[in-house]
GROMACS .gro file of C-alpha atoms in nm:
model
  331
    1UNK     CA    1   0.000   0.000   0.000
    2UNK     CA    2   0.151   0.334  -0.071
    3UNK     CA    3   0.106   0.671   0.120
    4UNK     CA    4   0.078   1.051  -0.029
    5UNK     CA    5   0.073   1.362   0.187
    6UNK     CA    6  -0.130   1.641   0.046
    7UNK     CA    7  -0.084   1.958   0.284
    8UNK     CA    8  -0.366   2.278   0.178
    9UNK     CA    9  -0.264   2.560   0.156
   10UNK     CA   10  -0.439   2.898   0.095
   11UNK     CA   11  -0.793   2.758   0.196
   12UNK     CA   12  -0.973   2.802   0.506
   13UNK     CA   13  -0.975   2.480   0.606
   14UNK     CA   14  -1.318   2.423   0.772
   15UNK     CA   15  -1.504   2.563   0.512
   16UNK     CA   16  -1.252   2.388   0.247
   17UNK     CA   17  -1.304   2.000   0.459
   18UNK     CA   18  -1.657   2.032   0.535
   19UNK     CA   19  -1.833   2.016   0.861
   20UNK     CA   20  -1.704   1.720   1.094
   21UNK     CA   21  -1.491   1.690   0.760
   22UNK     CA   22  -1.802   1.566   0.550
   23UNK     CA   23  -1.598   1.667   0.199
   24UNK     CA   24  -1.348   1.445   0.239
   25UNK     CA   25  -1.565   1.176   0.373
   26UNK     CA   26  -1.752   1.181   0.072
   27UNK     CA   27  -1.416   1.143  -0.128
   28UNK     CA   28  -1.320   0.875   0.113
   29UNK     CA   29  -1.642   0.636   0.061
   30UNK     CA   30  -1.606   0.697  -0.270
   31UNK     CA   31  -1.247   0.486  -0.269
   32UNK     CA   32  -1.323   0.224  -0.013
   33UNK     CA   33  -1.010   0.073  -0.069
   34UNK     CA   34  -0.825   0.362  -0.013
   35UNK     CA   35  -0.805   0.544   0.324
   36UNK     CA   36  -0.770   0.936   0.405
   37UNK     CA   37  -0.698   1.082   0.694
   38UNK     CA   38  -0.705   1.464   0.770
   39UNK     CA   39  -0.501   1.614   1.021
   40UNK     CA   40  -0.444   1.973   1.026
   41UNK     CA   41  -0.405   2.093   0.667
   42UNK     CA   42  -0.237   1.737   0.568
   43UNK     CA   43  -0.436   1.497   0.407
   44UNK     CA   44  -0.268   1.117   0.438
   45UNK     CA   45  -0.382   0.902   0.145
   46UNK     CA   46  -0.275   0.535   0.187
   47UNK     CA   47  -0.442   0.311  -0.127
   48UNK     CA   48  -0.334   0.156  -0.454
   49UNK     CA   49  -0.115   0.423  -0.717
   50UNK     CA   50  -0.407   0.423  -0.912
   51UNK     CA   51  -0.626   0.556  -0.637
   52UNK     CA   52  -0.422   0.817  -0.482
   53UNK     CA   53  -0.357   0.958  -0.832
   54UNK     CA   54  -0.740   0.996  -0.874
   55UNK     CA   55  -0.762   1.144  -0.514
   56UNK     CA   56  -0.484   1.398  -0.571
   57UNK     CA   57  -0.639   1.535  -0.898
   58UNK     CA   58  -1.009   1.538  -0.727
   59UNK     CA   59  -0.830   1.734  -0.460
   60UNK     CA   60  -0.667   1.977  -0.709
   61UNK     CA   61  -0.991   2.078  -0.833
   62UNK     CA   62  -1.145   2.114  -0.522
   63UNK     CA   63  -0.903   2.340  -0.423
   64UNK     CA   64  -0.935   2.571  -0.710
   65UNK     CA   65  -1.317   2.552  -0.706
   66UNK     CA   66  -1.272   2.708  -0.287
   67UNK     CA   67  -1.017   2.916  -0.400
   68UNK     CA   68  -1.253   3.071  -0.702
   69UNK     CA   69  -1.596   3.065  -0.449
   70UNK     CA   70  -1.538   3.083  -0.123
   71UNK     CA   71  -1.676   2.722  -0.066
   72UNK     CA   72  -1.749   2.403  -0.168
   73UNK     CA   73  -2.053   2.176  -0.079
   74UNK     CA   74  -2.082   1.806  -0.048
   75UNK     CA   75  -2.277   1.792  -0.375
   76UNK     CA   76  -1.997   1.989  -0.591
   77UNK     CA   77  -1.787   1.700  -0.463
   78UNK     CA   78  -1.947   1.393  -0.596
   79UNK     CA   79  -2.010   1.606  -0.915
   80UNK     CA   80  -1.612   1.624  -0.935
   81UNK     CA   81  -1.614   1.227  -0.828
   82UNK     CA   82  -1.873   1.195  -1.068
   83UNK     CA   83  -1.661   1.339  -1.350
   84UNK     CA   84  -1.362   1.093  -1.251
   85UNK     CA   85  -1.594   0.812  -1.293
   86UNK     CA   86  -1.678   0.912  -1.637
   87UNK     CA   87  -1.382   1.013  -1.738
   88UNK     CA   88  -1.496   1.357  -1.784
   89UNK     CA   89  -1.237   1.633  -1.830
   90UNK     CA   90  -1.135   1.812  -1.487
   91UNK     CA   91  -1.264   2.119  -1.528
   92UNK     CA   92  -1.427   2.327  -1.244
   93UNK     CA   93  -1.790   2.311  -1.175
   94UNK     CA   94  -1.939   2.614  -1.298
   95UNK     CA   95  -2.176   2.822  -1.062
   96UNK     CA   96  -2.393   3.008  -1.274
   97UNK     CA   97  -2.301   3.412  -1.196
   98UNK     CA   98  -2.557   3.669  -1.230
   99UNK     CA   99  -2.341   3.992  -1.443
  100UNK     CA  100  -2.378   4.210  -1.087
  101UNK     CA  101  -2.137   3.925  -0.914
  102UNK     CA  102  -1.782   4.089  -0.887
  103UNK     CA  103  -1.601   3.873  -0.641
  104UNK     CA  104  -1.652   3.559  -0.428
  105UNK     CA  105  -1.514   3.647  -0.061
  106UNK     CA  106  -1.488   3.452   0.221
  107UNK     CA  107  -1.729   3.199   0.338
  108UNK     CA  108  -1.929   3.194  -0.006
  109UNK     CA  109  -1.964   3.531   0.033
  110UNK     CA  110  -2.104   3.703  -0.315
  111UNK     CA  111  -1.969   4.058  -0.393
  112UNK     CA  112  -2.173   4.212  -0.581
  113UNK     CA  113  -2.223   4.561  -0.788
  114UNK     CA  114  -2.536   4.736  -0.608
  115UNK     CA  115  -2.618   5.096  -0.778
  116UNK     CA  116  -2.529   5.194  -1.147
  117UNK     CA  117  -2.252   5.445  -1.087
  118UNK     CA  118  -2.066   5.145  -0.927
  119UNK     CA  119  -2.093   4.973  -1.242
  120UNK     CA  120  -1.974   5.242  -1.403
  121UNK     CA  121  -1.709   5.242  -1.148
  122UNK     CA  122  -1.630   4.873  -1.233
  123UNK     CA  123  -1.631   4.984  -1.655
  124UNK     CA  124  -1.399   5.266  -1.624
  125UNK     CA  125  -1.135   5.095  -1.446
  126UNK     CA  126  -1.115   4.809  -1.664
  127UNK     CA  127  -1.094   5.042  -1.961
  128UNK     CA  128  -0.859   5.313  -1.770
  129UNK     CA  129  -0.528   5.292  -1.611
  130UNK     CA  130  -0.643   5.566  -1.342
  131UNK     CA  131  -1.002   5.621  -1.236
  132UNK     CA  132  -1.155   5.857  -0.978
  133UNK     CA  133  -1.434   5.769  -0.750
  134UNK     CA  134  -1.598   6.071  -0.604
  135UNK     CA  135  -1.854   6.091  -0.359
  136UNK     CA  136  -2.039   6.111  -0.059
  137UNK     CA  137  -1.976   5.832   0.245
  138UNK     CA  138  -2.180   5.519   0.213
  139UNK     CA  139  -2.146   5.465  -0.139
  140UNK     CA  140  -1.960   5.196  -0.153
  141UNK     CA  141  -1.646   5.307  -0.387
  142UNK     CA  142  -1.405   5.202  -0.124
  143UNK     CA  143  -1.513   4.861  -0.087
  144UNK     CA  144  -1.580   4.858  -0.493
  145UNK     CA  145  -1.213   4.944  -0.520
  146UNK     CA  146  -1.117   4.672  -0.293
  147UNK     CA  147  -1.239   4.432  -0.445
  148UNK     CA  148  -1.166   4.556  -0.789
  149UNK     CA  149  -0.841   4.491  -0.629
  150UNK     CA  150  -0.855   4.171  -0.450
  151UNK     CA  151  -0.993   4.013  -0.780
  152UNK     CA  152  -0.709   4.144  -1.008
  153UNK     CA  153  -0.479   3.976  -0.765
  154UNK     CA  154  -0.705   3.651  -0.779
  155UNK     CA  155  -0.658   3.652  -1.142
  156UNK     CA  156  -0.301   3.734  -1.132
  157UNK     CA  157  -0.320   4.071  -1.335
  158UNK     CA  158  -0.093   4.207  -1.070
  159UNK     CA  159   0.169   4.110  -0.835
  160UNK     CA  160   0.079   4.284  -0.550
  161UNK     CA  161  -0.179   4.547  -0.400
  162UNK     CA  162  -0.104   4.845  -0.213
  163UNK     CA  163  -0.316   5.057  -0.019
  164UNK     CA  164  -0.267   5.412   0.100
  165UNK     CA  165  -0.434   5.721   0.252
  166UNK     CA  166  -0.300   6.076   0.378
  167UNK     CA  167  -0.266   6.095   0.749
  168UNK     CA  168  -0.564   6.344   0.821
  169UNK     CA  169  -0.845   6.273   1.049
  170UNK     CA  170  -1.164   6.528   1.122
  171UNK     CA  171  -1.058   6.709   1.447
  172UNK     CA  172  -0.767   6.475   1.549
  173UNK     CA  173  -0.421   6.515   1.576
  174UNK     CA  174  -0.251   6.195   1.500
  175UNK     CA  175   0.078   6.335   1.704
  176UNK     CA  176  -0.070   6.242   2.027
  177UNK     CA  177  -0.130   5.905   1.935
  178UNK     CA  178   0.124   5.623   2.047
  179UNK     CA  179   0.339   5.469   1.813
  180UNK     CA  180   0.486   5.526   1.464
  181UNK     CA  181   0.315   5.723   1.208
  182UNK     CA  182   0.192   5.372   1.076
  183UNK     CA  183   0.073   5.291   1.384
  184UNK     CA  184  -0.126   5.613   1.456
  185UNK     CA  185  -0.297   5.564   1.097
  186UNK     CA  186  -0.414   5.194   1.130
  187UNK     CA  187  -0.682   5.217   1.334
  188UNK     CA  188  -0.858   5.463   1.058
  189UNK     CA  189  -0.726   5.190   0.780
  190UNK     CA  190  -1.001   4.956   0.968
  191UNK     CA  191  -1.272   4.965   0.697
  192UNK     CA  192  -1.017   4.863   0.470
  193UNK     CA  193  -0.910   4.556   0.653
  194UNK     CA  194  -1.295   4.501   0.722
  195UNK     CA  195  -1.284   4.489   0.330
  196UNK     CA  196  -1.027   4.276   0.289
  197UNK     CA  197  -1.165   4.038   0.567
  198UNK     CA  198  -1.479   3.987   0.366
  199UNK     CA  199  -1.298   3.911   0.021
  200UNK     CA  200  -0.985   3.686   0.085
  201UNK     CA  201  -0.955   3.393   0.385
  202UNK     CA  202  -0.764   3.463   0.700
  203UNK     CA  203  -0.449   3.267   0.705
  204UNK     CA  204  -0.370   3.354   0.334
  205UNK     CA  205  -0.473   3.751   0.424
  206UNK     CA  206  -0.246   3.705   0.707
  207UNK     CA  207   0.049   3.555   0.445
  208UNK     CA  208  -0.052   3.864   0.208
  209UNK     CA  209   0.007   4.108   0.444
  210UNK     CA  210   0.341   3.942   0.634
  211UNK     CA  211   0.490   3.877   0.294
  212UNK     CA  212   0.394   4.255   0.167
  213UNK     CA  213   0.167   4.092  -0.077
  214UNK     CA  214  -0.106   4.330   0.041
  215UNK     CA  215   0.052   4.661   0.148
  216UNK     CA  216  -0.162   4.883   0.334
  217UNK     CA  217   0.034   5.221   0.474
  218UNK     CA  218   0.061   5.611   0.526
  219UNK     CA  219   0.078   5.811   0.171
  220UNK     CA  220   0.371   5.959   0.322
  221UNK     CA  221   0.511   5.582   0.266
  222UNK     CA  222   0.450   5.607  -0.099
  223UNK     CA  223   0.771   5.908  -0.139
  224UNK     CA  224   1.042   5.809  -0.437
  225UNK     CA  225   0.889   5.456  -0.478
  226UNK     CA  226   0.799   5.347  -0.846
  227UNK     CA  227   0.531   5.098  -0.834
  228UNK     CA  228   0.546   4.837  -1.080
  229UNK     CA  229   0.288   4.547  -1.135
  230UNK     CA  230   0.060   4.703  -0.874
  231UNK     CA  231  -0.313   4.778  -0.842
  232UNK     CA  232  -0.297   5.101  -0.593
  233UNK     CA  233  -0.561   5.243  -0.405
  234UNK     CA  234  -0.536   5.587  -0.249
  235UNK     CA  235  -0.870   5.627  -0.022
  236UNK     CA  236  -0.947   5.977   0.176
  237UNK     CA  237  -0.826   6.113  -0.100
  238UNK     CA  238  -1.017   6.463  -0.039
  239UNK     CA  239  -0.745   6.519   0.229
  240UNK     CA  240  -0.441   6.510   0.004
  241UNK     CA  241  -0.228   6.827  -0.073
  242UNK     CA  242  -0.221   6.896  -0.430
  243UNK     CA  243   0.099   6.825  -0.409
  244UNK     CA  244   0.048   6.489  -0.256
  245UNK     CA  245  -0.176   6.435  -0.487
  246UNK     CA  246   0.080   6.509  -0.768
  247UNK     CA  247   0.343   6.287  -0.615
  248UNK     CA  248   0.136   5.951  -0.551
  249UNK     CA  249  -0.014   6.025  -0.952
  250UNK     CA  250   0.353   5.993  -1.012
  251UNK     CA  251   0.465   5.690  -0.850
  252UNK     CA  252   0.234   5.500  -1.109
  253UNK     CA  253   0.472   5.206  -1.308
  254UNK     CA  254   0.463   4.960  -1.535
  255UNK     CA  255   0.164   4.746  -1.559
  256UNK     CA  256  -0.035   4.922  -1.269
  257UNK     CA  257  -0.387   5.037  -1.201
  258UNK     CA  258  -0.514   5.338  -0.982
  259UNK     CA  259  -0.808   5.379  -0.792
  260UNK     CA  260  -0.843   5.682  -0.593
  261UNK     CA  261  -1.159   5.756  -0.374
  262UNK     CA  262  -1.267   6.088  -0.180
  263UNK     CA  263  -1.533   6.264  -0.039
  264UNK     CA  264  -1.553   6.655  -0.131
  265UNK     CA  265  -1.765   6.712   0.130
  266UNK     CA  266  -1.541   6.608   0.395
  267UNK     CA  267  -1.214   6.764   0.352
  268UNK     CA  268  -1.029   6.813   0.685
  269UNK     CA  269  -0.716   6.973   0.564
  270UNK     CA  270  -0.674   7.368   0.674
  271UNK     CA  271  -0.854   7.641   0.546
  272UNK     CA  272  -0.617   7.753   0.351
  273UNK     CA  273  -0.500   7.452   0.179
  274UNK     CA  274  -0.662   7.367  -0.136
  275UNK     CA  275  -0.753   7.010  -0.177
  276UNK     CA  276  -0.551   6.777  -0.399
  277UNK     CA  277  -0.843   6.606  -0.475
  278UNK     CA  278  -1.008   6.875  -0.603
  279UNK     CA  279  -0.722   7.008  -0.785
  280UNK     CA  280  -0.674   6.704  -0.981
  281UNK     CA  281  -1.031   6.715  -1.101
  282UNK     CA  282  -0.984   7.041  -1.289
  283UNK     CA  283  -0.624   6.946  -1.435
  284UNK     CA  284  -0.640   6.564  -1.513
  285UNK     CA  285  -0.998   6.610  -1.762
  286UNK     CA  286  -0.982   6.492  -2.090
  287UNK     CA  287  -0.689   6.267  -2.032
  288UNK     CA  288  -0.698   5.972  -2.236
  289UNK     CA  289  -0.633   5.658  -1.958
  290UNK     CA  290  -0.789   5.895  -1.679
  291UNK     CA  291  -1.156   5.879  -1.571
  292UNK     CA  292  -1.385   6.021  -1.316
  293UNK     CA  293  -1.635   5.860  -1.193
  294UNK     CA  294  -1.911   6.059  -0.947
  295UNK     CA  295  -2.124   5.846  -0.708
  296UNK     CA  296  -2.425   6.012  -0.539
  297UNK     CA  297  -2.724   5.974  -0.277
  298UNK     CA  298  -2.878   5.715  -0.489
  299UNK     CA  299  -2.579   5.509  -0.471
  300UNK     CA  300  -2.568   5.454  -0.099
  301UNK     CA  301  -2.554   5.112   0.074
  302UNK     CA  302  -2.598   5.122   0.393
  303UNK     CA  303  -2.906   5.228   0.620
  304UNK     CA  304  -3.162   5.388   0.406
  305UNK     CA  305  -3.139   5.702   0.643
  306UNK     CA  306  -2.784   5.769   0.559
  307UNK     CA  307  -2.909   5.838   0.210
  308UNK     CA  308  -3.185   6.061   0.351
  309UNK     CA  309  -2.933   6.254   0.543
  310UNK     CA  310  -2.684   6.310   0.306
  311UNK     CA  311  -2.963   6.447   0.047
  312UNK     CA  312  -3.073   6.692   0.278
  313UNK     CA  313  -2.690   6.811   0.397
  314UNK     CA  314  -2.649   6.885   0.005
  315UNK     CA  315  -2.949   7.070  -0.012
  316UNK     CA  316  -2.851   7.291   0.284
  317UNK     CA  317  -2.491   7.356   0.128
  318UNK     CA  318  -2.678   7.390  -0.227
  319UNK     CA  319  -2.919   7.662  -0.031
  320UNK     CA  320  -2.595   7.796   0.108
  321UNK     CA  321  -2.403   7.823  -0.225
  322UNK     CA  322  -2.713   8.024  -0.390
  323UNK     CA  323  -2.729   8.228  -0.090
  324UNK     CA  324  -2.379   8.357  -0.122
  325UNK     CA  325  -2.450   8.383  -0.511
  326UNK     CA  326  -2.742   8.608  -0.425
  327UNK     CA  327  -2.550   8.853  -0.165
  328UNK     CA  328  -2.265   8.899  -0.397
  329UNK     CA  329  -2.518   9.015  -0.660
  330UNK     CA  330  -2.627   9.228  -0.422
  331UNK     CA  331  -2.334   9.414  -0.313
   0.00000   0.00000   0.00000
């Protein structure tokens, strides 16, 4: 009898082996002369040559159908045993995808595109090199970017993803804080690692990060590096200088894609200073390879009353604007 360790990597393994380790039971009774044990993320195979070569390559696929969805039932693994026993080519089982699926995250998870203007989002940066998404909190166009991201990264388009945003915060002084100046930003990075939690499984997240895989720092960070191979996010981007701005634009390389994200109605930076943000959506129109992409009200996600109260906060600043307009007539 002859013996073959397989050892898993880059799947969760309780979702990958099932509950009580049903998956691989079914593969087991399906070889009764063959026996598999699963300890940790080894699985022993002990059976004939011709067995364990029909175990590994059901194994294979069943690791690249949890690696593509998130999960795997019992029933997509006697289709894949089925498949062996017809000699059918070993392909992975297709789950039908509706066009608004963008990304399978953890746990099954489906990611999907919910409002127009993130589909637009979705169009422009596969068409552009460098998109803007502009507007209002609880659109979504962070977490659309992120996984725009994760799933390049999936498909290997890119090497590696890196994630950035200026160290501003709404009435806080990050100096006061303990630690470095990475340390101080993290805790406002949070969404973004509640993002990433929801697209790509723990250990291998955890392997992304160690190995700088996923790079997530302060766009002070981002100074005299040329990045290659990359999909970059810069989020917060309302709160860059315009010369911050300028200098991450310029730090794009070879074979990268940009996705920068901001808020104009929730720029924190000094009175005085002008937005980079801003700037750059005055200068950068009509490049070819650049697109803008506004988001809106409509395009909100979360509680329904978020979208109610950021329609009426435009309305009072649109009341405001024409209100100026009308005393400057005036005088």
């Amino acid at each position: 009898m002859t013996e073959k360790i397989i050892t898993l990597e880059d799947v969760e393994l309780v979702g990958f082996l099932g509950v009580e380790n049903s998956n691989i039971k079914v593969v087991a009774e399906a070889f009764p002369q063959s026996k598999l044990i699963s300890r940790g993320n080894e699985i022993t195979i002990r059976g004939s040559i011709s067995d364990i070569v029909k175990i590994t390559e059901i194994i294979e696929s069943m690791v690249v159908h949890f690696q593509k969805y998130g999960k795997i039932t019992t029933e997509q693994v006697k289709t894949y045993l089925s498949r062996d026993k017809n000699n059918e080519e070993e392909t992975p089982v297709i789950i039908k995808e509706d066009d608004d699926v963008l990304l399978y995250g953890t746990k099954g998870v489906v990611i999907r595109v919910k409002s127009p203007n993130q589909k637009k989002l979705i169009d422009a940066a596969a068409e552009n090199d460098i998109v803007f998404a502009i507007g209002p909190a609880g659109t979504g166009k962070t977490y659309t970017a992120v996984a725009l991201a994760v799933k390049a990264l999936k498909n290997k388009e890119v090497k590696k993803i890196i994630i950035t945003r200026p160290a501003v915060e709404a009435g806080e002084n990050l100096g006061f804080l303990p630690g470095d100046l990475k340390e101080k930003i993290d805790p406002y990075l949070r969404p973004i690692y509640d993002a990433l939690d929801d697209m790509i499984q723990p250990e291998k997240l955890k392997f992304f990060i160690e190995n700088r895989v996923i790079e997530i720092a302060p766009l002070a960070y981002m100074r005299g590096r040329t990045l290659n191979n990359a999909f970059v996010l810069l989020d917060e981007a309302q709160n860059t200088t315009p010369m911050q701005m300028k200098m991450f634009l310029t730090r794009m390389g070879v074979n990268s894609k940009v996705i920068i994200t901001g808020d104009k109605s929730q720029i924190d930076l000094p009175t005085k200073v002008k937005s980079g943000l801003v700037e750059a959506t005055k200068i950068l129109q009509g490049i070819k390879g650049i697109s803008f992409i506004e988001l809106d009200g409509k395009d909100v996600v979360r509680h329904r009353l978020v979208r109610d109260i950021i329609m009426a906060y435009d309305k009072a600043d649109a009341e405001k604007e024409a209100q100026k307009s009308y005393s400057s007539f005036q005088k």
